[in-house]
JSON list of C-alpha atoms in Angstrom, two decimals:
[
{"chain": "A", "resi": 470, "resn": "MET", "atom": "CA", "xyz": [0.00, 0.00, 0.00]},
{"chain": "A", "resi": 471, "resn": "SER", "atom": "CA", "xyz": [1.38, 3.42, -0.88]},
{"chain": "A", "resi": 472, "resn": "ASP", "atom": "CA", "xyz": [2.31, 6.02, 1.74]},
{"chain": "A", "resi": 473, "resn": "HIS", "atom": "CA", "xyz": [-0.35, 8.31, 0.29]},
{"chain": "A", "resi": 474, "resn": "LEU", "atom": "CA", "xyz": [-3.09, 5.77, 0.98]},
{"chain": "A", "resi": 475, "resn": "LEU", "atom": "CA", "xyz": [-1.82, 5.27, 4.52]},
{"chain": "A", "resi": 476, "resn": "GLY", "atom": "CA", "xyz": [-2.05, 8.98, 5.20]},
{"chain": "A", "resi": 477, "resn": "HIS", "atom": "CA", "xyz": [1.72, 9.53, 5.24]},
{"chain": "A", "resi": 478, "resn": "ARG", "atom": "CA", "xyz": [3.20, 12.48, 3.41]},
{"chain": "A", "resi": 479, "resn": "LYS", "atom": "CA", "xyz": [6.67, 12.56, 2.05]},
{"chain": "A", "resi": 480, "resn": "PRO", "atom": "CA", "xyz": [8.45, 15.51, 3.72]},
{"chain": "A", "resi": 481, "resn": "LYS", "atom": "CA", "xyz": [8.96, 18.47, 1.43]},
{"chain": "A", "resi": 482, "resn": "GLU", "atom": "CA", "xyz": [11.97, 20.70, 1.39]},
{"chain": "A", "resi": 483, "resn": "PRO", "atom": "CA", "xyz": [11.22, 23.91, 3.36]},
{"chain": "A", "resi": 484, "resn": "GLY", "atom": "CA", "xyz": [10.16, 26.73, 1.07]},
{"chain": "A", "resi": 485, "resn": "LYS", "atom": "CA", "xyz": [8.94, 24.38, -1.67]},
{"chain": "A", "resi": 486, "resn": "VAL", "atom": "CA", "xyz": [5.27, 24.51, -0.88]},
{"chain": "A", "resi": 487, "resn": "ARG", "atom": "CA", "xyz": [2.50, 23.49, -3.19]},
{"chain": "A", "resi": 488, "resn": "GLY", "atom": "CA", "xyz": [2.94, 26.39, -5.62]},
{"chain": "A", "resi": 489, "resn": "ASN", "atom": "CA", "xyz": [2.19, 29.26, -3.21]},
{"chain": "A", "resi": 490, "resn": "PRO", "atom": "CA", "xyz": [5.22, 31.60, -2.99]},
{"chain": "A", "resi": 491, "resn": "ALA", "atom": "CA", "xyz": [3.70, 33.72, -0.19]},
{"chain": "A", "resi": 492, "resn": "ARG", "atom": "CA", "xyz": [3.20, 30.63, 1.95]},
{"chain": "A", "resi": 493, "resn": "ALA", "atom": "CA", "xyz": [6.73, 29.48, 1.19]},
{"chain": "A", "resi": 494, "resn": "LEU", "atom": "CA", "xyz": [8.08, 32.86, 2.39]},
{"chain": "A", "resi": 495, "resn": "ILE", "atom": "CA", "xyz": [6.26, 32.52, 5.70]},
{"chain": "A", "resi": 496, "resn": "GLU", "atom": "CA", "xyz": [7.63, 29.01, 6.18]},
{"chain": "A", "resi": 497, "resn": "VAL", "atom": "CA", "xyz": [11.18, 30.18, 5.53]},
{"chain": "A", "resi": 498, "resn": "ALA", "atom": "CA", "xyz": [10.67, 33.08, 7.96]},
{"chain": "A", "resi": 499, "resn": "VAL", "atom": "CA", "xyz": [9.45, 30.65, 10.65]},
{"chain": "A", "resi": 500, "resn": "LEU", "atom": "CA", "xyz": [12.48, 28.42, 10.12]},
{"chain": "A", "resi": 501, "resn": "ASN", "atom": "CA", "xyz": [14.87, 31.38, 10.27]},
{"chain": "A", "resi": 502, "resn": "VAL", "atom": "CA", "xyz": [13.47, 32.52, 13.62]},
{"chain": "A", "resi": 503, "resn": "LEU", "atom": "CA", "xyz": [13.58, 29.00, 15.05]},
{"chain": "A", "resi": 504, "resn": "GLN", "atom": "CA", "xyz": [17.17, 28.43, 13.91]},
{"chain": "A", "resi": 505, "resn": "ASP", "atom": "CA", "xyz": [18.21, 31.39, 16.05]},
{"chain": "A", "resi": 506, "resn": "GLN", "atom": "CA", "xyz": [15.92, 30.98, 19.06]},
{"chain": "A", "resi": 507, "resn": "GLU", "atom": "CA", "xyz": [14.35, 27.53, 19.19]},
{"chain": "A", "resi": 508, "resn": "PRO", "atom": "CA", "xyz": [12.42, 26.08, 20.87]},
{"chain": "A", "resi": 509, "resn": "MET", "atom": "CA", "xyz": [9.80, 28.71, 21.65]},
{"chain": "A", "resi": 510, "resn": "HIS", "atom": "CA", "xyz": [6.13, 29.13, 22.41]},
{"chain": "A", "resi": 511, "resn": "ILE", "atom": "CA", "xyz": [3.82, 29.86, 19.49]},
{"chain": "A", "resi": 512, "resn": "GLU", "atom": "CA", "xyz": [3.06, 33.30, 20.94]},
{"chain": "A", "resi": 513, "resn": "GLN", "atom": "CA", "xyz": [6.78, 34.17, 20.93]},
{"chain": "A", "resi": 514, "resn": "LEU", "atom": "CA", "xyz": [7.06, 33.02, 17.33]},
{"chain": "A", "resi": 515, "resn": "VAL", "atom": "CA", "xyz": [4.10, 35.17, 16.28]},
{"chain": "A", "resi": 516, "resn": "ARG", "atom": "CA", "xyz": [5.64, 38.22, 18.01]},
{"chain": "A", "resi": 517, "resn": "ALA", "atom": "CA", "xyz": [8.97, 37.55, 16.26]},
{"chain": "A", "resi": 518, "resn": "LEU", "atom": "CA", "xyz": [7.19, 37.71, 12.88]},
{"chain": "A", "resi": 519, "resn": "PRO", "atom": "CA", "xyz": [5.19, 40.97, 12.98]},
{"chain": "A", "resi": 520, "resn": "ALA", "atom": "CA", "xyz": [4.75, 41.05, 9.19]},
{"chain": "A", "resi": 521, "resn": "TYR", "atom": "CA", "xyz": [2.46, 38.00, 9.42]},
{"chain": "A", "resi": 522, "resn": "THR", "atom": "CA", "xyz": [-0.84, 37.34, 11.14]},
{"chain": "A", "resi": 523, "resn": "TRP", "atom": "CA", "xyz": [-1.28, 34.75, 13.88]},
{"chain": "A", "resi": 524, "resn": "ARG", "atom": "CA", "xyz": [-3.23, 32.59, 11.44]},
{"chain": "A", "resi": 525, "resn": "GLN", "atom": "CA", "xyz": [-0.47, 32.75, 8.79]},
{"chain": "A", "resi": 526, "resn": "VAL", "atom": "CA", "xyz": [2.18, 31.72, 11.32]},
{"chain": "A", "resi": 527, "resn": "PHE", "atom": "CA", "xyz": [-0.02, 28.95, 12.72]},
{"chain": "A", "resi": 528, "resn": "THR", "atom": "CA", "xyz": [-0.70, 27.61, 9.21]},
{"chain": "A", "resi": 529, "resn": "ALA", "atom": "CA", "xyz": [3.01, 27.64, 8.35]},
{"chain": "A", "resi": 530, "resn": "VAL", "atom": "CA", "xyz": [3.82, 25.81, 11.60]},
{"chain": "A", "resi": 531, "resn": "ASP", "atom": "CA", "xyz": [1.14, 23.22, 10.84]},
{"chain": "A", "resi": 532, "resn": "VAL", "atom": "CA", "xyz": [2.48, 22.59, 7.31]},
{"chain": "A", "resi": 533, "resn": "LEU", "atom": "CA", "xyz": [6.08, 22.34, 8.54]},
{"chain": "A", "resi": 534, "resn": "ARG", "atom": "CA", "xyz": [5.00, 19.97, 11.31]},
{"chain": "A", "resi": 535, "resn": "LYS", "atom": "CA", "xyz": [3.22, 17.73, 8.81]},
{"chain": "A", "resi": 536, "resn": "ASP", "atom": "CA", "xyz": [6.34, 17.79, 6.64]},
{"chain": "A", "resi": 537, "resn": "ALA", "atom": "CA", "xyz": [8.38, 16.62, 9.68]},
{"chain": "A", "resi": 538, "resn": "VAL", "atom": "CA", "xyz": [10.48, 19.80, 9.82]},
{"chain": "A", "resi": 539, "resn": "LEU", "atom": "CA", "xyz": [9.07, 21.05, 13.15]},
{"chain": "A", "resi": 540, "resn": "THR", "atom": "CA", "xyz": [7.90, 19.48, 16.37]},
{"chain": "A", "resi": 541, "resn": "VAL", "atom": "CA", "xyz": [4.99, 20.86, 18.32]},
{"chain": "A", "resi": 542, "resn": "THR", "atom": "CA", "xyz": [4.64, 19.91, 21.97]},
{"chain": "A", "resi": 543, "resn": "GLN", "atom": "CA", "xyz": [2.08, 20.98, 24.54]},
{"chain": "A", "resi": 544, "resn": "PRO", "atom": "CA", "xyz": [3.86, 21.53, 27.88]},
{"chain": "A", "resi": 545, "resn": "ASP", "atom": "CA", "xyz": [0.56, 22.52, 29.51]},
{"chain": "A", "resi": 546, "resn": "GLN", "atom": "CA", "xyz": [-3.07, 22.97, 28.50]},
{"chain": "A", "resi": 547, "resn": "LEU", "atom": "CA", "xyz": [-2.66, 26.57, 27.36]},
{"chain": "A", "resi": 548, "resn": "SER", "atom": "CA", "xyz": [0.56, 26.63, 25.38]},
{"chain": "A", "resi": 549, "resn": "TYR", "atom": "CA", "xyz": [2.36, 25.05, 22.45]},
{"chain": "A", "resi": 550, "resn": "ARG", "atom": "CA", "xyz": [6.13, 24.86, 22.07]},
{"chain": "A", "resi": 551, "resn": "ILE", "atom": "CA", "xyz": [7.66, 24.81, 18.60]},
{"chain": "A", "resi": 552, "resn": "GLY", "atom": "CA", "xyz": [11.08, 23.38, 17.77]},
{"chain": "A", "resi": 553, "resn": "LEU", "atom": "CA", "xyz": [13.03, 22.10, 14.80]},
{"chain": "A", "resi": 554, "resn": "THR", "atom": "CA", "xyz": [13.41, 18.41, 14.09]},
{"chain": "A", "resi": 555, "resn": "ARG", "atom": "CA", "xyz": [16.79, 17.13, 12.97]},
{"chain": "A", "resi": 556, "resn": "ALA", "atom": "CA", "xyz": [15.52, 17.50, 9.39]},
{"chain": "A", "resi": 557, "resn": "GLY", "atom": "CA", "xyz": [14.73, 21.15, 10.07]},
{"chain": "A", "resi": 558, "resn": "HIS", "atom": "CA", "xyz": [18.26, 22.03, 11.14]},
{"chain": "A", "resi": 559, "resn": "CYS", "atom": "CA", "xyz": [20.46, 23.27, 8.31]}
]
């Protein structure tokens, strides 16, 4: 059975996102911040990227998590911590 049918996605290279250059720019911006300051809470990441909305940052984090570039953990009920996976480190 193929990975696609099992619900697995082959990780994409950061910045090469389904034909949407604006989305790719946000993903690269997220990775740049995390390379300097990771791991961090989602709120810190949003504040570090004032050119983007909370929703844009959240969407980029979600895509990068699904592509196995980021990890998202929930240290408590009210917060999420974002970090790079080994694949996300350059």
